[in-house]
Amino acid sequence: QSVLTQPPSASGTPGQRVTISCSGSSSNIGSNTVSWYQQLPGTAPKLLIYSNNQRPSGVPDRFSGSKSGTSASLAISGLQSEDEADYYCATWDDSLNGRGVFGGGTRLTVL
Amino acid sequence: QVQLVQSGAAVKKPGASVKVSCKASGYTFTGHFIHWVRQAPGQGLEWMGWINPNSGGTVYARRFESRVTMTRDTSITTAYMELSRLRSDDTAVYYCAREVRCSTCYTTFDYWGQGTLVTVPS
């Protein structure tokens, strides 16, 4: 059972906009910034969003992040077939002397 | 360019220990924390802990702190993660990852190793 709750799956057609949610609590998302990662099959995760809504250089502006209270969201606009992957949210949790926590992951299917 | 290159796959017996290395290059090794994250087959990501390569200080996830030791050798810019008393449910890909330097970036990892598969047969 992950500390951060994500829907296990999401889907969309090419060109659509999809959002993936990440729900936490006051000790994690409510107190710290959120990062998002994309993981293609058989590869290491890739940083997509950090500090809630910042994109590293090289990440297309189709990807955007937001945070409100104890929840965060990743939005992907203009969906493309290569966006089919697993997506994870991550943040720090101030309980138990501090620890990193990930969401359970969301598998995005491009129909 | 920044690279994190990990040691190769390992098969270990239950009760044994495994030590995974993570060789860093292309940046100042002591300037960024190194985190370890694992992923069991078909499962999600699990944070294990971090090491400050400058001081050697560590923080471990509560569920691993009795079994994990993270160390570094600054002379060869390499971080290590050793997990002891292995069980079959420790079978996973283990990743090292570099933390971005910013005051709020505790789980912001901009570079990852390629992963090391550790198999513990039941």
mmCIF file of C-alpha atoms in Angstrom:
data_model
loop_
_atom_site.group_PDB
_atom_site.id
_atom_site.type_symbol
_atom_site.label_atom_id
_atom_site.label_comp_id
_atom_site.label_asym_id
_atom_site.label_seq_id
_atom_site.Cartn_x
_atom_site.Cartn_y
_atom_site.Cartn_z
ATOM 1 C CA GLN A 1 0.000 0.000 0.000
ATOM 2 C CA SER A 2 1.661 3.223 -1.180
ATOM 3 C CA VAL A 3 1.565 6.369 0.932
ATOM 4 C CA LEU A 4 0.614 8.367 -2.180
ATOM 5 C CA THR A 5 -2.477 7.221 -4.063
ATOM 6 C CA GLN A 6 -2.566 7.178 -7.845
ATOM 7 C CA PRO A 7 -5.111 5.581 -10.167
ATOM 8 C CA PRO A 8 -3.630 2.318 -11.475
ATOM 9 C CA SER A 9 -4.528 3.135 -15.054
ATOM 10 C CA ALA A 10 -5.422 5.955 -17.390
ATOM 11 C CA SER A 11 -6.004 6.154 -21.113
ATOM 12 C CA GLY A 12 -6.577 8.564 -23.948
ATOM 13 C CA THR A 13 -6.490 8.875 -27.685
ATOM 14 C CA PRO A 14 -3.800 10.729 -29.638
ATOM 15 C CA GLY A 15 -4.188 14.466 -29.293
ATOM 16 C CA GLN A 16 -6.278 14.269 -26.134
ATOM 17 C CA ARG A 17 -5.432 15.725 -22.749
ATOM 18 C CA VAL A 18 -5.170 13.354 -19.805
ATOM 19 C CA THR A 19 -4.556 13.997 -16.139
ATOM 20 C CA ILE A 20 -3.131 11.713 -13.484
ATOM 21 C CA SER A 21 -3.836 12.426 -9.842
ATOM 22 C CA CYS A 22 -1.694 11.827 -6.774
ATOM 23 C CA SER A 23 -3.312 12.052 -3.360
ATOM 24 C CA GLY A 24 -1.403 12.286 -0.105
ATOM 25 C CA SER A 25 -1.616 13.896 3.305
ATOM 26 C CA SER A 26 -0.455 16.885 5.314
ATOM 27 C CA SER A 27 2.843 15.191 6.199
ATOM 28 C CA ASN A 28 3.868 14.619 2.590
ATOM 29 C CA ILE A 29 2.271 16.503 -0.315
ATOM 30 C CA GLY A 30 0.801 19.061 2.077
ATOM 31 C CA SER A 31 4.288 19.977 3.329
ATOM 32 C CA ASN A 32 6.661 19.285 0.461
ATOM 33 C CA THR A 33 7.045 19.656 -3.274
ATOM 34 C CA VAL A 34 6.082 16.928 -5.724
ATOM 35 C CA SER A 35 8.048 15.368 -8.559
ATOM 36 C CA TRP A 36 6.750 13.241 -11.415
ATOM 37 C CA TYR A 37 8.565 10.485 -13.287
ATOM 38 C CA GLN A 38 7.918 8.658 -16.528
ATOM 39 C CA GLN A 39 9.092 5.068 -16.850
ATOM 40 C CA LEU A 40 9.147 3.296 -20.187
ATOM 41 C CA PRO A 41 9.262 -0.521 -20.106
ATOM 42 C CA GLY A 42 12.652 -1.870 -19.132
ATOM 43 C CA THR A 43 14.192 1.532 -18.487
ATOM 44 C CA ALA A 44 15.027 3.713 -15.516
ATOM 45 C CA PRO A 45 12.541 6.429 -14.537
ATOM 46 C CA LYS A 46 12.909 9.841 -16.130
ATOM 47 C CA LEU A 47 12.256 13.127 -14.343
ATOM 48 C CA LEU A 48 9.298 14.964 -15.890
ATOM 49 C CA ILE A 49 8.266 17.552 -13.303
ATOM 50 C CA TYR A 50 9.879 18.842 -10.119
ATOM 51 C CA SER A 51 8.947 21.408 -7.501
ATOM 52 C CA ASN A 52 5.273 20.768 -8.328
ATOM 53 C CA ASN A 53 5.258 22.435 -11.737
ATOM 54 C CA GLN A 54 8.791 22.878 -13.079
ATOM 55 C CA ARG A 55 9.983 21.080 -16.192
ATOM 56 C CA PRO A 56 13.619 20.074 -16.609
ATOM 57 C CA SER A 57 15.164 21.170 -19.851
ATOM 58 C CA GLY A 58 14.261 18.822 -22.660
ATOM 59 C CA VAL A 59 10.850 17.865 -21.303
ATOM 60 C CA PRO A 60 8.137 19.008 -23.738
ATOM 61 C CA ASP A 61 5.712 21.656 -22.515
ATOM 62 C CA ARG A 62 2.906 19.159 -23.178
ATOM 63 C CA PHE A 63 3.699 17.936 -19.673
ATOM 64 C CA SER A 64 2.593 20.101 -16.761
ATOM 65 C CA GLY A 65 2.196 19.660 -13.034
ATOM 66 C CA SER A 66 0.135 21.259 -10.321
ATOM 67 C CA LYS A 67 -0.456 20.903 -6.614
ATOM 68 C CA SER A 68 -3.279 21.941 -4.331
ATOM 69 C CA GLY A 69 -3.359 21.123 -0.655
ATOM 70 C CA THR A 70 -2.601 17.428 -0.237
ATOM 71 C CA SER A 71 -3.047 16.460 -3.879
ATOM 72 C CA ALA A 72 -1.059 16.874 -7.049
ATOM 73 C CA SER A 73 -1.741 16.265 -10.722
ATOM 74 C CA LEU A 74 0.185 15.602 -13.884
ATOM 75 C CA ALA A 75 -1.406 16.726 -17.137
ATOM 76 C CA ILE A 76 -0.352 15.578 -20.578
ATOM 77 C CA SER A 77 -1.791 17.476 -23.497
ATOM 78 C CA GLY A 78 -1.591 16.552 -27.169
ATOM 79 C CA LEU A 79 -1.202 12.907 -26.217
ATOM 80 C CA GLN A 80 1.231 10.936 -28.364
ATOM 81 C CA SER A 81 1.809 7.209 -28.726
ATOM 82 C CA GLU A 82 5.261 7.539 -27.159
ATOM 83 C CA ASP A 83 3.655 8.825 -23.967
ATOM 84 C CA GLU A 84 2.481 5.285 -23.231
ATOM 85 C CA ALA A 85 4.367 4.498 -20.024
ATOM 86 C CA ASP A 86 4.119 4.248 -16.253
ATOM 87 C CA TYR A 87 3.968 7.523 -14.314
ATOM 88 C CA TYR A 88 4.933 8.007 -10.679
ATOM 89 C CA CYS A 89 4.559 10.904 -8.280
ATOM 90 C CA ALA A 90 7.075 11.352 -5.472
ATOM 91 C CA THR A 91 7.584 13.593 -2.491
ATOM 92 C CA TRP A 92 9.121 13.709 0.970
ATOM 93 C CA ASP A 93 7.157 12.616 4.020
ATOM 94 C CA ASP A 94 7.957 14.385 7.278
ATOM 95 C CA SER A 95 6.639 11.572 9.459
ATOM 96 C CA LEU A 96 8.831 8.737 10.773
ATOM 97 C CA ASN A 97 11.931 10.963 10.844
ATOM 98 C CA GLY A 98 11.521 11.769 7.157
ATOM 99 C CA ARG A 99 11.442 9.483 4.145
ATOM 100 C CA GLY A 100 10.932 9.571 0.423
ATOM 101 C CA VAL A 101 7.625 8.236 -0.826
ATOM 102 C CA PHE A 102 6.319 7.292 -4.256
ATOM 103 C CA GLY A 103 2.841 6.798 -5.584
ATOM 104 C CA GLY A 104 1.883 3.319 -6.717
ATOM 105 C CA GLY A 105 2.170 4.339 -10.341
ATOM 106 C CA THR A 106 -0.290 4.886 -13.180
ATOM 107 C CA ARG A 107 -0.054 2.994 -16.443
ATOM 108 C CA LEU A 108 -1.031 5.273 -19.282
ATOM 109 C CA THR A 109 -2.379 3.644 -22.428
ATOM 110 C CA VAL A 110 -2.658 5.554 -25.686
ATOM 111 C CA LEU A 111 -5.579 4.027 -27.531
ATOM 112 C CA GLN B 1 28.058 14.215 -19.370
ATOM 113 C CA VAL B 2 26.602 12.997 -16.112
ATOM 114 C CA GLN B 3 26.546 9.226 -15.783
ATOM 115 C CA LEU B 4 25.718 6.762 -13.040
ATOM 116 C CA VAL B 5 26.895 3.265 -13.910
ATOM 117 C CA GLN B 6 25.870 0.421 -11.668
ATOM 118 C CA SER B 7 27.340 -3.012 -11.081
ATOM 119 C CA GLY B 8 25.949 -6.064 -12.802
ATOM 120 C CA ALA B 9 23.135 -8.410 -11.905
ATOM 121 C CA ALA B 10 23.494 -10.694 -8.913
ATOM 122 C CA VAL B 11 21.878 -13.887 -7.679
ATOM 123 C CA LYS B 12 22.053 -14.399 -3.936
ATOM 124 C CA LYS B 13 20.865 -17.057 -1.530
ATOM 125 C CA PRO B 14 18.368 -16.209 1.204
ATOM 126 C CA GLY B 15 20.156 -14.844 4.230
ATOM 127 C CA ALA B 16 23.126 -13.588 2.223
ATOM 128 C CA SER B 17 24.107 -9.966 1.541
ATOM 129 C CA VAL B 18 24.450 -8.026 -1.687
ATOM 130 C CA LYS B 19 26.482 -4.895 -2.354
ATOM 131 C CA VAL B 20 25.564 -2.789 -5.381
ATOM 132 C CA SER B 21 27.891 -0.090 -6.654
ATOM 133 C CA CYS B 22 27.088 3.133 -8.454
ATOM 134 C CA LYS B 23 29.981 4.828 -10.258
ATOM 135 C CA ALA B 24 29.381 8.544 -10.832
ATOM 136 C CA SER B 25 31.070 10.659 -13.480
ATOM 137 C CA GLY B 26 30.647 13.962 -15.254
ATOM 138 C CA TYR B 27 29.960 16.085 -12.180
ATOM 139 C CA THR B 28 31.271 16.874 -8.692
ATOM 140 C CA PHE B 29 30.488 13.684 -6.810
ATOM 141 C CA THR B 30 30.372 15.347 -3.392
ATOM 142 C CA GLY B 31 27.905 17.977 -4.557
ATOM 143 C CA HIS B 32 24.786 15.840 -4.840
ATOM 144 C CA PHE B 33 23.100 13.320 -2.573
ATOM 145 C CA ILE B 34 22.727 9.810 -3.984
ATOM 146 C CA HIS B 35 19.463 7.995 -3.345
ATOM 147 C CA TRP B 36 18.648 4.318 -3.761
ATOM 148 C CA VAL B 37 15.276 3.190 -5.110
ATOM 149 C CA ARG B 38 14.160 -0.338 -5.819
ATOM 150 C CA GLN B 39 11.456 -1.881 -7.998
ATOM 151 C CA ALA B 40 10.206 -5.418 -7.540
ATOM 152 C CA PRO B 41 9.068 -7.236 -10.700
ATOM 153 C CA GLY B 42 5.852 -5.698 -11.993
ATOM 154 C CA GLN B 43 5.662 -3.361 -9.007
ATOM 155 C CA GLY B 44 6.164 0.322 -8.305
ATOM 156 C CA LEU B 45 9.117 2.328 -7.069
ATOM 157 C CA GLU B 46 10.229 2.123 -3.445
ATOM 158 C CA TRP B 47 12.587 4.610 -1.794
ATOM 159 C CA MET B 48 15.325 3.035 0.318
ATOM 160 C CA GLY B 49 17.428 5.930 1.530
ATOM 161 C CA TRP B 50 20.124 8.435 0.670
ATOM 162 C CA ILE B 51 23.762 9.141 1.305
ATOM 163 C CA ASN B 52 25.509 12.480 1.360
ATOM 164 C CA PRO B 53 28.737 11.745 -0.527
ATOM 165 C CA ASN B 54 30.411 14.764 1.078
ATOM 166 C CA SER B 55 29.917 13.821 4.720
ATOM 167 C CA GLY B 56 28.961 10.172 4.422
ATOM 168 C CA GLY B 57 25.768 10.900 6.328
ATOM 169 C CA THR B 58 22.819 8.661 5.597
ATOM 170 C CA VAL B 59 19.062 8.465 6.020
ATOM 171 C CA TYR B 60 17.350 5.132 5.560
ATOM 172 C CA ALA B 61 13.714 4.193 5.087
ATOM 173 C CA ARG B 62 12.383 2.759 8.327
ATOM 174 C CA ARG B 63 11.643 -0.642 6.802
ATOM 175 C CA PHE B 64 15.240 -1.117 5.668
ATOM 176 C CA GLU B 65 17.255 0.559 8.381
ATOM 177 C CA SER B 66 18.142 -2.664 10.203
ATOM 178 C CA ARG B 67 19.417 -4.300 6.996
ATOM 179 C CA VAL B 68 20.797 -1.594 4.703
ATOM 180 C CA THR B 69 24.123 0.208 4.708
ATOM 181 C CA MET B 70 24.952 2.987 2.263
ATOM 182 C CA THR B 71 28.554 4.050 1.881
ATOM 183 C CA ARG B 72 30.738 5.916 -0.566
ATOM 184 C CA ASP B 73 34.330 6.124 -1.707
ATOM 185 C CA THR B 74 35.054 9.653 -2.838
ATOM 186 C CA SER B 75 38.440 8.674 -4.293
ATOM 187 C CA ILE B 76 36.687 6.664 -6.985
ATOM 188 C CA THR B 77 33.385 8.609 -6.993
ATOM 189 C CA THR B 78 31.382 5.526 -6.197
ATOM 190 C CA ALA B 79 28.409 4.978 -3.923
ATOM 191 C CA TYR B 80 27.418 1.608 -2.523
ATOM 192 C CA MET B 81 24.255 0.052 -1.175
ATOM 193 C CA GLU B 82 24.553 -3.156 0.833
ATOM 194 C CA LEU B 83 21.442 -5.089 1.827
ATOM 195 C CA SER B 84 21.813 -7.955 4.276
ATOM 196 C CA ARG B 85 19.704 -10.914 5.373
ATOM 197 C CA LEU B 86 18.206 -11.159 1.933
ATOM 198 C CA ARG B 87 14.766 -12.671 1.412
ATOM 199 C CA SER B 88 12.950 -13.725 -1.715
ATOM 200 C CA ASP B 89 10.872 -10.549 -1.622
ATOM 201 C CA ASP B 90 14.067 -8.505 -1.977
ATOM 202 C CA THR B 91 14.180 -9.645 -5.593
ATOM 203 C CA ALA B 92 14.091 -6.355 -7.471
ATOM 204 C CA VAL B 93 15.898 -3.919 -9.707
ATOM 205 C CA TYR B 94 17.909 -1.533 -7.558
ATOM 206 C CA TYR B 95 18.564 1.979 -8.865
ATOM 207 C CA CYS B 96 20.863 4.721 -7.692
ATOM 208 C CA ALA B 97 19.759 8.256 -8.519
ATOM 209 C CA ARG B 98 21.277 11.720 -8.164
ATOM 210 C CA GLU B 99 19.318 14.308 -6.245
ATOM 211 C CA VAL B 100 18.958 17.740 -7.789
ATOM 212 C CA ARG B 101 20.564 20.456 -5.691
ATOM 213 C CA CYS B 102 17.799 22.697 -4.463
ATOM 214 C CA SER B 103 16.398 23.393 -1.029
ATOM 215 C CA THR B 104 13.131 21.527 -1.644
ATOM 216 C CA CYS B 105 14.267 18.789 -4.012
ATOM 217 C CA TYR B 106 14.460 15.851 -1.620
ATOM 218 C CA THR B 107 12.874 13.445 -4.100
ATOM 219 C CA THR B 108 13.932 15.113 -7.330
ATOM 220 C CA PHE B 109 16.277 12.799 -9.165
ATOM 221 C CA ASP B 110 17.664 14.064 -12.439
ATOM 222 C CA TYR B 111 19.995 11.194 -13.299
ATOM 223 C CA TRP B 112 19.513 7.503 -12.669
ATOM 224 C CA GLY B 113 21.725 4.480 -12.947
ATOM 225 C CA GLN B 114 20.749 1.752 -15.364
ATOM 226 C CA GLY B 115 19.529 -0.489 -12.557
ATOM 227 C CA THR B 116 20.889 -3.692 -11.050
ATOM 228 C CA LEU B 117 18.736 -6.806 -10.890
ATOM 229 C CA VAL B 118 19.176 -8.685 -7.641
ATOM 230 C CA THR B 119 17.522 -12.085 -7.573
ATOM 231 C CA VAL B 120 16.965 -14.023 -4.373
ATOM 232 C CA PRO B 121 15.467 -17.410 -5.233
ATOM 233 C CA SER B 122 12.948 -18.730 -2.740
#
